Coordinates of C-alpha atoms in Angstrom, one line a residue:
M1 CA 92.5 96.8 92.0
P2 CA 92.5 93.8 94.5
P3 CA 88.8 92.6 95.7
A4 CA 89.8 93.7 98.9
V5 CA 90.0 97.1 98.2
Q6 CA 87.5 97.4 95.8
E7 CA 85.2 96.3 98.9
T8 CA 87.1 98.7 101.1
V9 CA 85.9 102.1 98.9
R10 CA 82.2 100.2 98.3
Q11 CA 82.0 100.8 102.1
L12 CA 83.4 104.0 102.3
V13 CA 81.2 105.4 100.1
D14 CA 78.0 103.4 102.0
L15 CA 79.3 105.3 105.5
S16 CA 78.2 108.4 103.5
P17 CA 74.3 108.3 103.0
V18 CA 74.1 111.8 100.8
L19 CA 76.2 109.9 98.2
T20 CA 74.0 106.4 98.8
E21 CA 70.7 109.2 98.1
L22 CA 72.6 110.8 95.6
G23 CA 73.6 107.1 93.8
G24 CA 70.2 106.1 93.9
R25 CA 68.5 110.0 93.1
F26 CA 71.2 109.8 89.3
A27 CA 70.0 106.0 88.8
A28 CA 66.3 106.2 89.3
A29 CA 66.8 109.0 86.2
G30 CA 68.4 107.1 84.2
F31 CA 72.3 108.4 84.7
E32 CA 75.7 107.0 86.0
A33 CA 77.2 109.3 89.0
H34 CA 81.2 108.2 90.2
L35 CA 82.4 109.7 93.6
V36 CA 86.1 110.5 91.7
G37 CA 89.2 112.5 92.1
G38 CA 91.0 113.6 95.4
S39 CA 87.7 112.4 97.1
V40 CA 88.1 108.7 96.4
R41 CA 92.2 109.4 97.1
D42 CA 91.4 110.8 100.2
A43 CA 89.2 108.1 101.2
L44 CA 91.9 105.1 100.0
L45 CA 94.5 106.9 102.3
S46 CA 92.4 107.0 105.4
A47 CA 91.3 103.3 104.6
G48 CA 94.7 102.5 104.4
S49 CA 95.9 104.4 107.6
G50 CA 93.0 102.5 109.7
T51 CA 90.7 105.7 109.7
A52 CA 88.2 105.3 107.0
Q53 CA 86.2 108.5 106.5
V54 CA 84.5 110.2 103.6
P55 CA 86.0 113.5 103.0
G56 CA 83.7 116.1 103.8
D57 CA 83.7 118.0 100.2
L58 CA 83.2 115.7 97.6
D59 CA 83.7 115.7 93.5
I60 CA 81.2 113.8 91.5
T61 CA 81.0 113.4 87.9
T62 CA 78.2 112.3 85.9
D63 CA 77.1 111.5 82.1
A64 CA 73.8 113.8 83.0
R65 CA 74.1 117.6 81.6
P66 CA 74.2 120.6 84.3
E67 CA 70.5 121.0 83.2
Q68 CA 69.7 117.7 83.9
T69 CA 72.0 117.2 87.0
L70 CA 69.7 120.6 88.5
E71 CA 66.5 118.9 87.8
V72 CA 67.9 115.4 90.1
L73 CA 69.1 117.6 93.0
R74 CA 65.3 119.8 92.6
G75 CA 63.2 119.2 96.1
W76 CA 66.4 117.6 97.8
A77 CA 69.7 119.7 98.2
S78 CA 69.1 122.2 100.0
S79 CA 70.6 124.7 97.9
T80 CA 72.7 124.9 94.7
W81 CA 75.0 127.2 92.5
N82 CA 76.0 127.5 89.0
T83 CA 78.9 129.7 89.0
G84 CA 81.2 126.8 87.5
I85 CA 78.2 125.8 85.1
A86 CA 79.6 127.1 82.2
F87 CA 82.5 124.3 82.7
G88 CA 80.0 121.7 83.6
T89 CA 80.1 121.9 87.0
V90 CA 77.2 122.7 89.6
G91 CA 77.1 123.1 93.1
A92 CA 75.1 121.6 95.4
E93 CA 74.9 121.2 99.7
V94 CA 72.8 118.8 101.8
R95 CA 72.5 118.6 105.1
G96 CA 76.2 120.1 105.4
V97 CA 77.5 118.3 102.6
R98 CA 78.9 120.0 99.8
L99 CA 79.2 118.6 96.5
E100 CA 80.4 119.7 93.2
I101 CA 78.3 117.4 89.8
T102 CA 80.6 118.0 86.7
T103 CA 79.3 116.4 83.6
F104 CA 81.8 114.3 82.1
R105 CA 84.4 116.7 80.0
A106 CA 86.8 115.6 77.0
D107 CA 88.5 119.5 77.1
R108 CA 90.5 120.9 74.8
Y109 CA 93.1 123.4 75.5
D110 CA 94.4 126.4 73.3
R111 CA 97.6 126.6 75.4
E112 CA 98.0 129.9 76.0
S113 CA 95.6 129.9 78.7
R114 CA 94.1 127.8 81.3
N115 CA 91.0 128.2 79.8
P116 CA 89.6 124.8 78.3
E117 CA 87.3 124.6 74.9
V118 CA 84.3 122.8 77.1
A119 CA 83.8 119.4 75.6
W120 CA 81.1 117.2 77.2
G121 CA 83.0 113.5 77.2
T122 CA 81.1 110.2 76.3
S123 CA 83.0 107.8 79.3
L124 CA 84.2 107.8 82.6
V125 CA 87.8 107.0 81.4
E126 CA 87.5 109.7 79.1
D127 CA 87.0 111.8 81.5
L128 CA 89.5 110.5 83.8
A129 CA 92.0 110.4 81.3
R130 CA 92.3 114.1 81.3
R131 CA 93.0 114.8 85.0
D132 CA 96.3 115.6 86.0
F133 CA 97.7 112.8 87.9
T134 CA 96.9 109.0 88.1
V135 CA 96.2 109.1 91.7
N136 CA 93.6 111.9 91.3
A137 CA 91.9 109.5 88.1
M138 CA 90.0 107.0 90.0
A139 CA 86.5 106.6 90.5
V140 CA 83.9 104.2 92.5
S141 CA 80.4 104.3 90.8
L142 CA 77.5 106.2 93.3
G143 CA 75.3 103.2 91.5
P144 CA 74.0 99.4 93.6
D145 CA 77.3 97.9 92.3
R146 CA 79.8 100.6 93.4
T147 CA 82.3 99.8 91.0
V148 CA 85.9 100.9 90.9
T149 CA 87.4 102.5 88.0
D150 CA 91.4 103.0 87.8
P151 CA 92.5 102.9 84.1
F152 CA 95.9 104.4 85.2
G153 CA 97.1 102.5 87.9
G154 CA 96.3 105.2 90.7
L155 CA 95.4 103.1 93.2
R156 CA 99.4 101.0 92.5
D157 CA 100.7 104.6 92.2
L158 CA 99.6 105.4 95.8
L159 CA 100.8 102.4 97.4
V160 CA 104.5 103.3 96.1
K161 CA 104.0 107.0 96.8
R162 CA 104.6 107.3 93.0
L163 CA 103.4 110.7 90.9
R164 CA 102.6 110.3 87.3
T165 CA 99.9 111.8 84.4
P166 CA 97.7 109.8 83.1
G167 CA 98.8 110.5 79.7
A168 CA 102.1 112.1 78.5
A169 CA 103.4 115.0 81.8
V170 CA 104.2 117.3 78.3
D171 CA 101.0 117.3 77.4
S172 CA 99.0 117.6 80.5
F173 CA 101.3 120.5 81.7
A174 CA 100.9 122.1 78.5
D175 CA 97.5 122.1 78.6
D176 CA 97.3 123.4 82.4
P177 CA 100.7 124.5 84.0
L178 CA 99.1 124.6 86.9
R179 CA 99.3 121.6 87.5
M180 CA 103.2 121.9 87.7
L181 CA 102.6 123.3 90.8
R182 CA 100.2 121.0 92.1
A183 CA 103.1 118.3 91.5
V184 CA 105.2 120.4 94.1
R185 CA 102.3 119.9 96.7
F186 CA 101.3 116.8 96.3
V187 CA 105.0 115.9 97.4
A188 CA 104.7 117.9 100.8
Q189 CA 100.5 116.7 101.4
L190 CA 101.1 113.1 100.2
G191 CA 104.4 112.6 100.4
L192 CA 104.6 111.1 96.7
T193 CA 108.0 111.3 94.4
P194 CA 107.4 112.5 90.9
D195 CA 108.7 110.0 88.5
D196 CA 111.2 111.0 86.2
E197 CA 108.7 111.7 83.1
V198 CA 107.2 114.3 85.4
V199 CA 110.4 116.1 86.5
A200 CA 111.7 116.3 83.1
A201 CA 108.4 118.0 81.5
M202 CA 108.5 120.5 84.5
T203 CA 112.2 121.6 84.3
S204 CA 111.4 121.8 80.5
M205 CA 108.2 123.7 81.1
A206 CA 108.9 125.8 83.6
G207 CA 109.0 129.1 82.2
E208 CA 104.6 127.8 81.0
L209 CA 103.9 129.3 84.5
A210 CA 104.1 132.8 83.3
R211 CA 100.6 132.0 82.3
I212 CA 99.2 131.3 85.5
T213 CA 97.6 134.5 87.5
P214 CA 99.5 135.3 90.6
E215 CA 96.7 134.7 92.5
R216 CA 96.6 130.6 91.6
V217 CA 100.5 130.3 92.2
N218 CA 99.8 132.2 95.5
A219 CA 96.9 129.3 96.5
E220 CA 99.5 126.5 95.2
L221 CA 102.6 127.6 97.2
S222 CA 100.6 128.2 100.2
K223 CA 99.1 125.1 100.6
T224 CA 103.1 123.6 100.0
L225 CA 104.0 125.7 102.9
L226 CA 100.9 124.9 105.2
Q227 CA 102.2 121.2 105.0
D228 CA 103.7 118.7 107.9
S229 CA 107.0 118.5 106.1
P230 CA 107.4 121.1 103.1
R231 CA 111.0 120.7 102.3
A232 CA 111.2 118.0 99.9
A233 CA 108.4 119.2 97.8
L234 CA 110.6 122.9 97.9
E235 CA 113.5 121.6 96.8
L236 CA 111.5 119.9 93.6
F237 CA 110.4 123.6 93.4
V238 CA 113.6 125.0 93.0
D239 CA 115.5 122.1 91.4
S240 CA 112.9 121.7 88.2
G241 CA 113.3 125.8 88.1
L242 CA 109.9 126.5 89.0
A243 CA 111.0 128.8 91.2
D244 CA 113.0 130.7 89.1
V245 CA 110.0 131.9 87.3
V246 CA 107.1 132.8 90.4
L247 CA 109.7 132.9 93.6
P248 CA 113.1 133.9 92.0
E249 CA 114.6 135.4 95.5
L250 CA 114.6 131.4 97.3
P251 CA 116.9 130.1 94.3
A252 CA 119.1 132.4 94.5
L253 CA 120.2 131.6 97.9
R254 CA 121.8 129.2 96.3
M255 CA 125.3 131.5 96.2
E256 CA 128.3 129.4 95.5
I257 CA 130.1 129.1 99.0
D258 CA 133.6 130.8 99.3
E259 CA 136.8 129.2 98.6
H260 CA 137.1 129.6 102.5
H261 CA 134.0 128.3 103.7
Q262 CA 133.2 131.6 105.8
H263 CA 128.8 131.2 105.1
K264 CA 127.0 128.9 105.2
D265 CA 124.8 127.2 102.0
V266 CA 122.3 130.3 102.7
Y267 CA 119.2 128.0 100.9
S268 CA 120.4 125.1 102.7
H269 CA 120.3 127.2 105.8
S270 CA 116.9 128.8 105.0
L271 CA 115.0 125.2 104.3
T272 CA 116.2 124.2 107.8
V273 CA 114.9 127.5 109.7
L274 CA 111.7 126.3 108.1
E275 CA 111.8 122.6 109.3
Q276 CA 113.1 124.1 112.4
A277 CA 110.0 126.9 112.7
I278 CA 107.7 124.7 111.7
A279 CA 108.5 122.3 114.9
L280 CA 108.6 125.0 117.3
E281 CA 105.2 125.9 115.9
K282 CA 103.8 122.8 116.4
A283 CA 104.9 122.4 120.0
D284 CA 103.2 125.4 121.0
P285 CA 99.8 124.8 122.4
D286 CA 99.1 128.3 122.2
A287 CA 99.9 129.1 118.8
E288 CA 98.0 129.4 115.3
S289 CA 99.1 126.0 113.3
P290 CA 99.9 125.7 110.3
D291 CA 101.1 129.5 110.5
L292 CA 101.4 130.9 107.0
V293 CA 102.8 134.0 108.3
L294 CA 105.9 132.5 110.7
R295 CA 106.8 129.6 107.6
L296 CA 106.9 132.5 104.9
A297 CA 108.9 134.4 107.0
A298 CA 111.3 131.4 107.9
L299 CA 111.9 130.9 104.1
L300 CA 112.5 134.2 103.2
H301 CA 114.4 136.1 106.1
D302 CA 117.4 136.0 104.2
V303 CA 116.2 137.0 100.7
G304 CA 118.9 140.1 101.3
K305 CA 121.6 137.9 101.3
P306 CA 122.9 137.7 97.8
A307 CA 122.4 141.4 97.3
T308 CA 124.3 142.4 100.1
R309 CA 127.2 139.9 100.1
R310 CA 130.7 141.6 100.3
H311 CA 133.8 139.7 100.3
E312 CA 136.0 141.1 103.2
P313 CA 139.9 140.7 103.9
R314 CA 141.3 137.8 104.7
G315 CA 138.6 135.6 103.0
R316 CA 135.7 136.9 105.5
V317 CA 132.1 137.7 104.0
S318 CA 129.8 139.6 105.0
F319 CA 126.2 140.3 104.7
H320 CA 125.7 143.8 106.0
H321 CA 122.2 145.6 106.3
H322 CA 120.4 142.4 104.5
E323 CA 117.6 142.4 106.5
V324 CA 116.9 145.9 105.6
V325 CA 116.9 144.8 102.1
G326 CA 115.4 141.4 102.5
A327 CA 112.2 142.7 104.0
K328 CA 111.7 145.3 100.9
L329 CA 112.4 142.1 98.4
V330 CA 109.6 140.2 100.5
R331 CA 107.6 142.9 100.5
K332 CA 107.9 143.5 96.4
R333 CA 107.7 139.9 95.7
L334 CA 104.5 138.5 98.1
T335 CA 103.0 141.9 97.0
A336 CA 103.1 140.7 93.3
L337 CA 101.9 137.5 94.4
R338 CA 98.6 138.9 95.9
Y339 CA 99.1 138.1 99.3
P340 CA 96.8 140.1 101.4
K341 CA 98.5 143.0 102.7
D342 CA 98.4 142.1 106.5
V343 CA 100.3 138.5 105.4
V344 CA 103.0 141.1 103.4
E345 CA 103.4 143.8 106.2
A346 CA 104.0 141.0 109.3
V347 CA 106.4 138.6 106.6
A348 CA 108.4 141.8 105.9
R349 CA 108.7 143.4 109.6
L350 CA 110.0 139.6 110.8
T351 CA 112.2 139.8 107.9
F352 CA 113.3 143.5 109.1
L353 CA 113.6 142.0 112.6
H354 CA 115.0 138.7 112.8
L355 CA 118.7 140.6 113.3
R356 CA 117.8 142.5 115.9
F357 CA 118.4 139.9 119.0
H358 CA 121.8 139.8 118.0
G359 CA 122.9 143.2 119.4
Y360 CA 121.5 141.3 122.8
G361 CA 125.2 140.2 122.8
R362 CA 125.2 138.9 126.6
G363 CA 122.4 140.7 128.5
E364 CA 123.8 144.2 127.8
W365 CA 120.4 146.0 126.6
T366 CA 118.9 148.4 128.5
D367 CA 116.1 147.8 129.9
S368 CA 114.8 150.6 127.1
A369 CA 116.0 148.1 124.5
V370 CA 114.2 145.5 125.6
R371 CA 110.6 147.5 125.7
R372 CA 111.1 148.7 122.2
Y373 CA 112.3 145.4 120.7
V374 CA 108.8 144.4 122.3
T375 CA 106.7 147.1 120.5
D376 CA 109.0 147.0 117.2
A377 CA 107.6 143.5 117.1
G378 CA 103.8 144.2 118.5
D379 CA 101.1 141.1 117.9
L380 CA 104.3 139.6 116.3
L381 CA 106.6 139.1 119.1
S382 CA 106.0 135.0 120.0
R383 CA 106.3 134.6 115.9
L384 CA 109.9 136.5 116.1
H385 CA 110.4 134.5 119.3
K386 CA 109.9 131.1 116.9
L387 CA 112.1 133.2 113.9
V388 CA 115.0 133.9 115.8
R389 CA 115.1 130.8 117.9
S390 CA 114.8 128.8 114.1
D391 CA 117.6 131.0 113.0
S392 CA 120.2 129.3 114.9
T393 CA 121.1 125.9 112.3
T394 CA 124.6 125.8 113.7
R395 CA 126.1 122.2 114.3
N396 CA 128.5 123.2 117.4
K397 CA 126.3 122.7 120.1
K398 CA 128.1 124.9 122.3
R399 CA 127.3 127.7 120.6
A400 CA 124.1 126.6 119.6
A401 CA 122.7 125.9 123.6
A402 CA 125.0 129.6 124.5
L403 CA 122.4 131.1 122.0
S404 CA 119.7 128.9 123.3
A405 CA 120.4 130.5 126.7
T406 CA 120.9 134.4 126.1
Y407 CA 117.4 133.8 124.1
D408 CA 115.7 132.8 127.3
S409 CA 117.3 135.6 129.1
L410 CA 115.8 137.9 126.7
E411 CA 112.6 136.1 127.6
E412 CA 112.7 136.2 131.0
R413 CA 113.3 140.3 130.8
I414 CA 110.3 140.6 128.6
A415 CA 108.3 138.9 130.7
V416 CA 109.4 140.5 133.8
L417 CA 108.9 143.8 132.5
S418 CA 105.5 142.9 131.3
E419 CA 104.1 142.0 134.1
A420 CA 105.4 145.4 135.7
E421 CA 104.3 147.8 132.5
N422 CA 101.9 145.3 130.3
L423 CA 104.3 145.8 127.5
A424 CA 102.3 144.6 125.0
R425 CA 100.1 148.1 125.3
V426 CA 102.8 150.4 125.7
R427 CA 101.5 154.1 125.5
P428 CA 102.5 157.6 126.5
D429 CA 101.6 158.2 130.1
L430 CA 99.2 161.4 128.2
D431 CA 97.0 160.7 125.7
G432 CA 95.5 163.3 123.2
N433 CA 93.2 164.9 125.0
A434 CA 95.3 165.5 128.1
I435 CA 98.2 166.8 125.2
M436 CA 96.1 169.4 123.9
E437 CA 94.6 170.4 127.0
I438 CA 98.1 170.9 128.2
L439 CA 99.6 172.5 125.7
G440 CA 96.4 174.6 124.7
I441 CA 96.3 173.4 121.4
P442 CA 93.4 171.8 118.5
P443 CA 93.6 168.3 116.9
G444 CA 96.5 168.2 113.9
R445 CA 99.8 167.6 113.1
E446 CA 101.6 169.2 116.2
V447 CA 99.9 166.6 118.7
G448 CA 100.9 163.5 116.8
E449 CA 104.5 164.8 117.1
A450 CA 103.8 165.6 121.0
W451 CA 102.2 161.7 121.2
T452 CA 105.3 160.1 119.5
F453 CA 107.5 162.2 122.0
L454 CA 105.7 161.1 125.0
K455 CA 106.0 157.0 123.3
D456 CA 109.5 157.4 123.2
L457 CA 110.4 158.6 126.7
R458 CA 107.7 155.6 127.8
L459 CA 110.2 153.2 126.1
E460 CA 113.3 155.1 127.1
R461 CA 112.7 155.3 130.9
G462 CA 109.3 153.4 131.5
P463 CA 106.1 154.6 133.1
L464 CA 106.0 158.0 134.4
D465 CA 103.5 159.4 137.1
P466 CA 101.3 162.1 135.3
A467 CA 103.0 165.1 136.9
D468 CA 106.5 164.0 135.3
A469 CA 105.3 163.5 132.3
E470 CA 103.3 166.9 131.8
A471 CA 106.6 168.5 133.1
E472 CA 108.8 166.7 130.2
L473 CA 106.0 167.4 127.7
R474 CA 106.1 171.3 128.4
A475 CA 110.3 171.0 128.4
W476 CA 109.6 169.1 124.9
W477 CA 107.3 172.0 123.7
E478 CA 109.3 174.8 124.7
R479 CA 112.5 173.5 122.5
R480 CA 110.5 172.7 119.8
N481 CA 109.2 176.3 119.2
G482 CA 112.9 177.9 120.3
V483 CA 111.2 178.9 123.2
D484 CA 114.3 179.9 126.4
S485 CA 113.2 178.1 129.7
S486 CA 115.5 180.2 131.5
A487 CA 114.7 183.4 130.4

């Protein structure tokens, strides 16, 4: 490692009083302590960008055993926790800084699960050799000398944007298949390009991902999607075969284009929609960013197309009701990946609604149809706007401009109606208590039916005054119960 870089890393460590004190405490007790892994990598990256800073959460490795580490921390750390102590890790917090301190490891894996047979290591280099990638296998001593250790060329790889494993990639991934998904994430997060050995190992060992719990897959996939530019990472995810194992609906979009080229490459289209949705999300000062729900919906909105593709006369291709099928597939897959229920339902609803706008034509929708569009979208309306706009990937500039102008028109109508009617909170003109009083009925299913009728009426005709709403309710009640009002 060049002397200038070593000096930069030393200075970064000295920026953190907690690290300086921690190193002193371990040294006084006769132990080594080193800042290691992603902490060093990110410190080097921040130094290279001219924004030198020590990451907030710090990973430390030491030759001290866990019980010895706890003794070093006693009376200094504001809190410690032992949830990872079976794997040699002690957690601590010092003046708001979180630390994970792990004893040197030389683990062995049974290669049937991700759980290692924990074995204490005897040296720093031995510990670094078991890490996932070279860019995470660098360390800087917290002792007085601040020695930088980089036995596998991690800094060089970081500088040339290369992703390699410290040892043979097949051995690394056999030990822990989750590392293959981490490789995908690092392509997006760090802009790294995996070397041929890494890609070959991922491709040949993709099936090993079946050993990983859905929750861990979900976490890595989400981290990838939440990066600024995830497209190259997702292409690696699909091309390597990893997606076939954990998200098969995505590679299924690579349908063979028919001989007449009557439809787009749906896979490539979906990646472009994702890129455009991210751009719109970032441009909206009022939007959550990064937005996992929007990004999942952008990526998966067309997953119903393979199952609904039909070859029509004159070489045409149709995908009738792919939004309905797609919503069901999204719900099933995201549930299997253990996404929270609110995320699953939001992505499924956006998938179901993403085609609704195309019925708008040249603005022929009635006010009732506009109200239903807003009401069906609910609190997802802002995301639906972005998804629909992103779904236009035509290269025909005239058509793209026309679609954008048409959606502008719809948003303007929504704004006008919202100002007049508060569409975000459409409710019947009579509440449940009024319904029960007017109809003389107790709480129950009939009240719900009446409430639904009045809400549909509100969407169809807009706000009614109480007298008109009551008259409509009484007429509906008579029809429902087979009463002839003219008798």
